[in-house]
XYZ file of C-alpha atoms in Angstrom:
212
model
C -11.448 -72.612 101.110
C -12.903 -74.781 98.159
C -16.292 -74.835 99.799
C -16.103 -70.977 99.891
C -15.002 -70.489 96.534
C -17.760 -72.532 95.143
C -20.490 -70.684 97.086
C -18.996 -67.449 95.802
C -19.222 -68.546 92.241
C -22.541 -70.115 92.643
C -23.914 -66.515 93.982
C -21.755 -64.808 91.164
C -23.412 -66.949 88.553
C -27.023 -66.805 89.993
C -27.178 -63.189 90.286
C -27.771 -62.117 86.728
C -31.089 -64.532 86.698
C -32.513 -62.991 89.705
C -35.437 -60.903 88.919
C -38.465 -60.056 91.049
C -42.100 -59.385 90.020
C -42.030 -55.921 91.168
C -38.850 -55.271 89.158
C -40.889 -56.505 86.022
C -43.900 -54.332 86.724
C -41.852 -51.387 87.080
C -39.996 -51.783 83.799
C -43.305 -52.321 81.927
C -44.834 -49.311 83.575
C -41.738 -47.205 82.715
C -41.933 -48.265 79.075
C -45.653 -47.618 78.997
C -47.509 -44.518 77.893
C -49.948 -43.796 80.850
C -53.624 -44.750 79.970
C -55.091 -41.371 80.771
C -52.463 -39.761 78.470
C -52.575 -41.481 75.354
C -53.946 -41.114 71.586
C -54.125 -44.363 69.385
C -55.180 -45.627 66.126
C -56.021 -49.309 66.347
C -57.320 -51.935 63.833
C -58.726 -55.264 65.113
C -59.246 -58.021 62.769
C -61.057 -61.319 63.728
C -60.846 -64.470 61.698
C -62.389 -67.638 62.232
C -64.061 -70.490 60.164
C -66.747 -68.291 58.028
C -65.926 -65.221 60.171
C -64.054 -62.339 59.107
C -64.516 -58.953 60.774
C -62.451 -55.662 60.752
C -62.860 -52.717 63.273
C -60.832 -49.425 63.318
C -60.637 -47.438 66.499
C -59.359 -43.995 67.062
C -59.152 -43.199 70.817
C -57.809 -40.436 72.874
C -57.605 -40.090 76.751
C -56.537 -36.741 78.277
C -56.482 -36.746 81.892
C -58.933 -38.921 84.124
C -62.085 -36.969 83.045
C -61.669 -36.578 79.201
C -62.035 -39.340 76.705
C -62.798 -39.436 72.683
C -63.355 -42.624 71.102
C -64.466 -43.753 67.394
C -65.426 -47.125 66.359
C -66.011 -48.185 62.731
C -66.921 -51.388 61.507
C -69.728 -53.090 59.336
C -71.919 -53.379 62.054
C -71.150 -50.280 64.079
C -70.169 -46.719 63.592
C -69.986 -44.752 66.805
C -68.345 -41.734 68.648
C -68.416 -41.650 72.117
C -67.296 -38.292 73.975
C -66.496 -38.025 77.820
C -66.119 -34.700 79.500
C -66.214 -34.402 83.341
C -69.594 -36.002 84.540
C -71.319 -35.937 81.115
C -71.026 -38.488 77.976
C -71.968 -37.797 74.553
C -72.620 -40.726 72.436
C -73.360 -40.391 68.403
C -74.521 -42.796 65.991
C -72.412 -42.034 62.840
C -74.839 -43.967 60.526
C -77.905 -42.034 61.527
C -76.218 -39.017 63.486
C -78.559 -39.590 66.423
C -77.035 -38.261 69.617
C -77.416 -38.860 73.215
C -76.078 -37.017 76.010
C -75.790 -39.009 79.190
C -74.774 -38.655 82.871
C -71.293 -40.270 83.488
C -70.149 -41.805 86.517
C -66.795 -43.185 85.603
C -67.735 -46.531 84.915
C -67.687 -46.508 81.187
C -64.290 -45.133 80.973
C -62.454 -48.248 81.642
C -64.428 -50.063 79.040
C -63.583 -47.446 76.542
C -60.089 -47.558 77.272
C -58.035 -49.759 74.611
C -54.717 -48.723 76.038
C -54.587 -51.545 78.544
C -52.402 -54.420 77.746
C -50.502 -55.296 80.614
C -52.107 -58.551 82.327
C -49.630 -57.972 85.471
C -51.993 -55.074 86.394
C -54.445 -57.756 87.566
C -54.926 -61.154 88.822
C -52.388 -63.072 90.914
C -48.885 -63.653 89.545
C -45.869 -65.791 90.985
C -42.192 -64.489 91.023
C -40.288 -64.799 87.726
C -38.321 -67.834 86.918
C -35.403 -68.011 84.580
C -36.398 -70.054 81.127
C -33.403 -69.417 78.729
C -31.386 -66.678 77.477
C -33.061 -63.335 78.476
C -36.489 -65.086 79.064
C -38.103 -65.546 82.188
C -41.562 -67.025 82.605
C -44.039 -65.718 85.065
C -47.057 -68.013 86.243
C -50.375 -66.554 86.883
C -54.062 -66.375 86.869
C -53.901 -65.632 83.029
C -51.561 -68.461 82.201
C -47.743 -68.530 81.885
C -46.307 -64.997 80.588
C -42.833 -64.750 78.690
C -40.825 -61.684 79.748
C -37.645 -60.615 77.993
C -35.487 -58.811 80.676
C -33.059 -57.472 78.249
C -35.770 -55.453 76.164
C -38.141 -55.120 79.111
C -41.284 -56.504 77.404
C -43.631 -59.205 77.143
C -42.994 -61.716 74.247
C -46.002 -64.246 74.641
C -48.604 -65.682 76.965
C -49.454 -69.019 76.720
C -52.844 -70.379 78.752
C -54.869 -73.305 78.900
C -58.369 -73.302 80.377
C -60.762 -76.023 80.110
C -61.245 -76.729 76.587
C -59.524 -73.461 75.120
C -55.739 -73.172 74.386
C -54.690 -69.424 74.063
C -51.415 -68.128 72.663
C -50.864 -64.125 72.668
C -47.822 -63.076 70.720
C -46.608 -59.644 70.884
C -44.730 -57.603 68.275
C -42.485 -54.473 68.711
C -41.088 -51.810 66.508
C -37.428 -50.592 66.274
C -38.201 -48.441 69.121
C -39.528 -51.318 71.343
C -42.942 -50.033 71.203
C -45.869 -52.465 70.792
C -46.808 -52.968 67.296
C -48.985 -55.929 67.114
C -50.566 -58.351 69.402
C -52.057 -61.589 68.030
C -54.279 -63.850 70.258
C -54.887 -67.337 69.064
C -57.826 -69.304 70.725
C -58.344 -73.037 69.776
C -61.447 -74.717 71.337
C -62.243 -78.274 70.054
C -59.903 -78.222 67.221
C -61.323 -74.804 65.815
C -59.099 -71.643 65.940
C -60.025 -68.097 66.222
C -57.409 -65.404 65.787
C -57.819 -61.808 66.957
C -55.225 -59.174 65.721
C -54.815 -55.935 67.016
C -52.454 -53.615 64.939
C -51.134 -50.271 66.660
C -51.125 -47.923 63.850
C -50.431 -44.913 66.154
C -49.674 -44.723 70.006
C -48.397 -41.760 71.431
C -48.903 -39.284 74.176
C -52.034 -37.054 73.783
C -50.362 -33.884 75.285
C -50.715 -32.011 72.038
C -54.216 -32.755 71.490
C -56.533 -29.767 71.927
C -59.024 -29.947 74.623
C -61.661 -28.394 72.151
C -61.860 -32.284 70.941
C -63.847 -33.225 74.126
C -66.225 -30.150 73.894
C -69.940 -30.770 73.459
């Protein structure tokens, strides 16, 4: 009888800590805005020894065949518009315009809305860490997942001579507000900060934005 009671209690107290990789992927997907239906303003800042660079990005994806992106920094000012099988590229410094054939490959490189590392690579099942936090080991390092808030808190990775720490900050609505990536190589740290100034669905954006 005591053995049965002990096993029952063991199952009872272990059950809250059971979490699968598929459950994590599903929760992250449910909380995310679809990549092909998003409007965003981003500010990306790069800091390192003797280096400071800021890039402002405005991007709209509407469906799988319409994309609008403006990139503005000290070295690049460019607008890219994709509509169907054509892509228009405008140099905002010179107003030089190119219209090119588009085969679908460039859209992924222009997508700045993909911040879920679990969408690629190999990942193991979650392991309970402490409190509401689970760790997930994978090809991109160790991911720390908050099961209660349904979000990624940080990713730690060590590869060869590089130590990488990625921290995520969220607003009161549990939407991503900031992503800070710190990379230390041979004692030298580089920090890339991505601020999400706006991130919302693009369903209210007029299709005329993609006309050219």
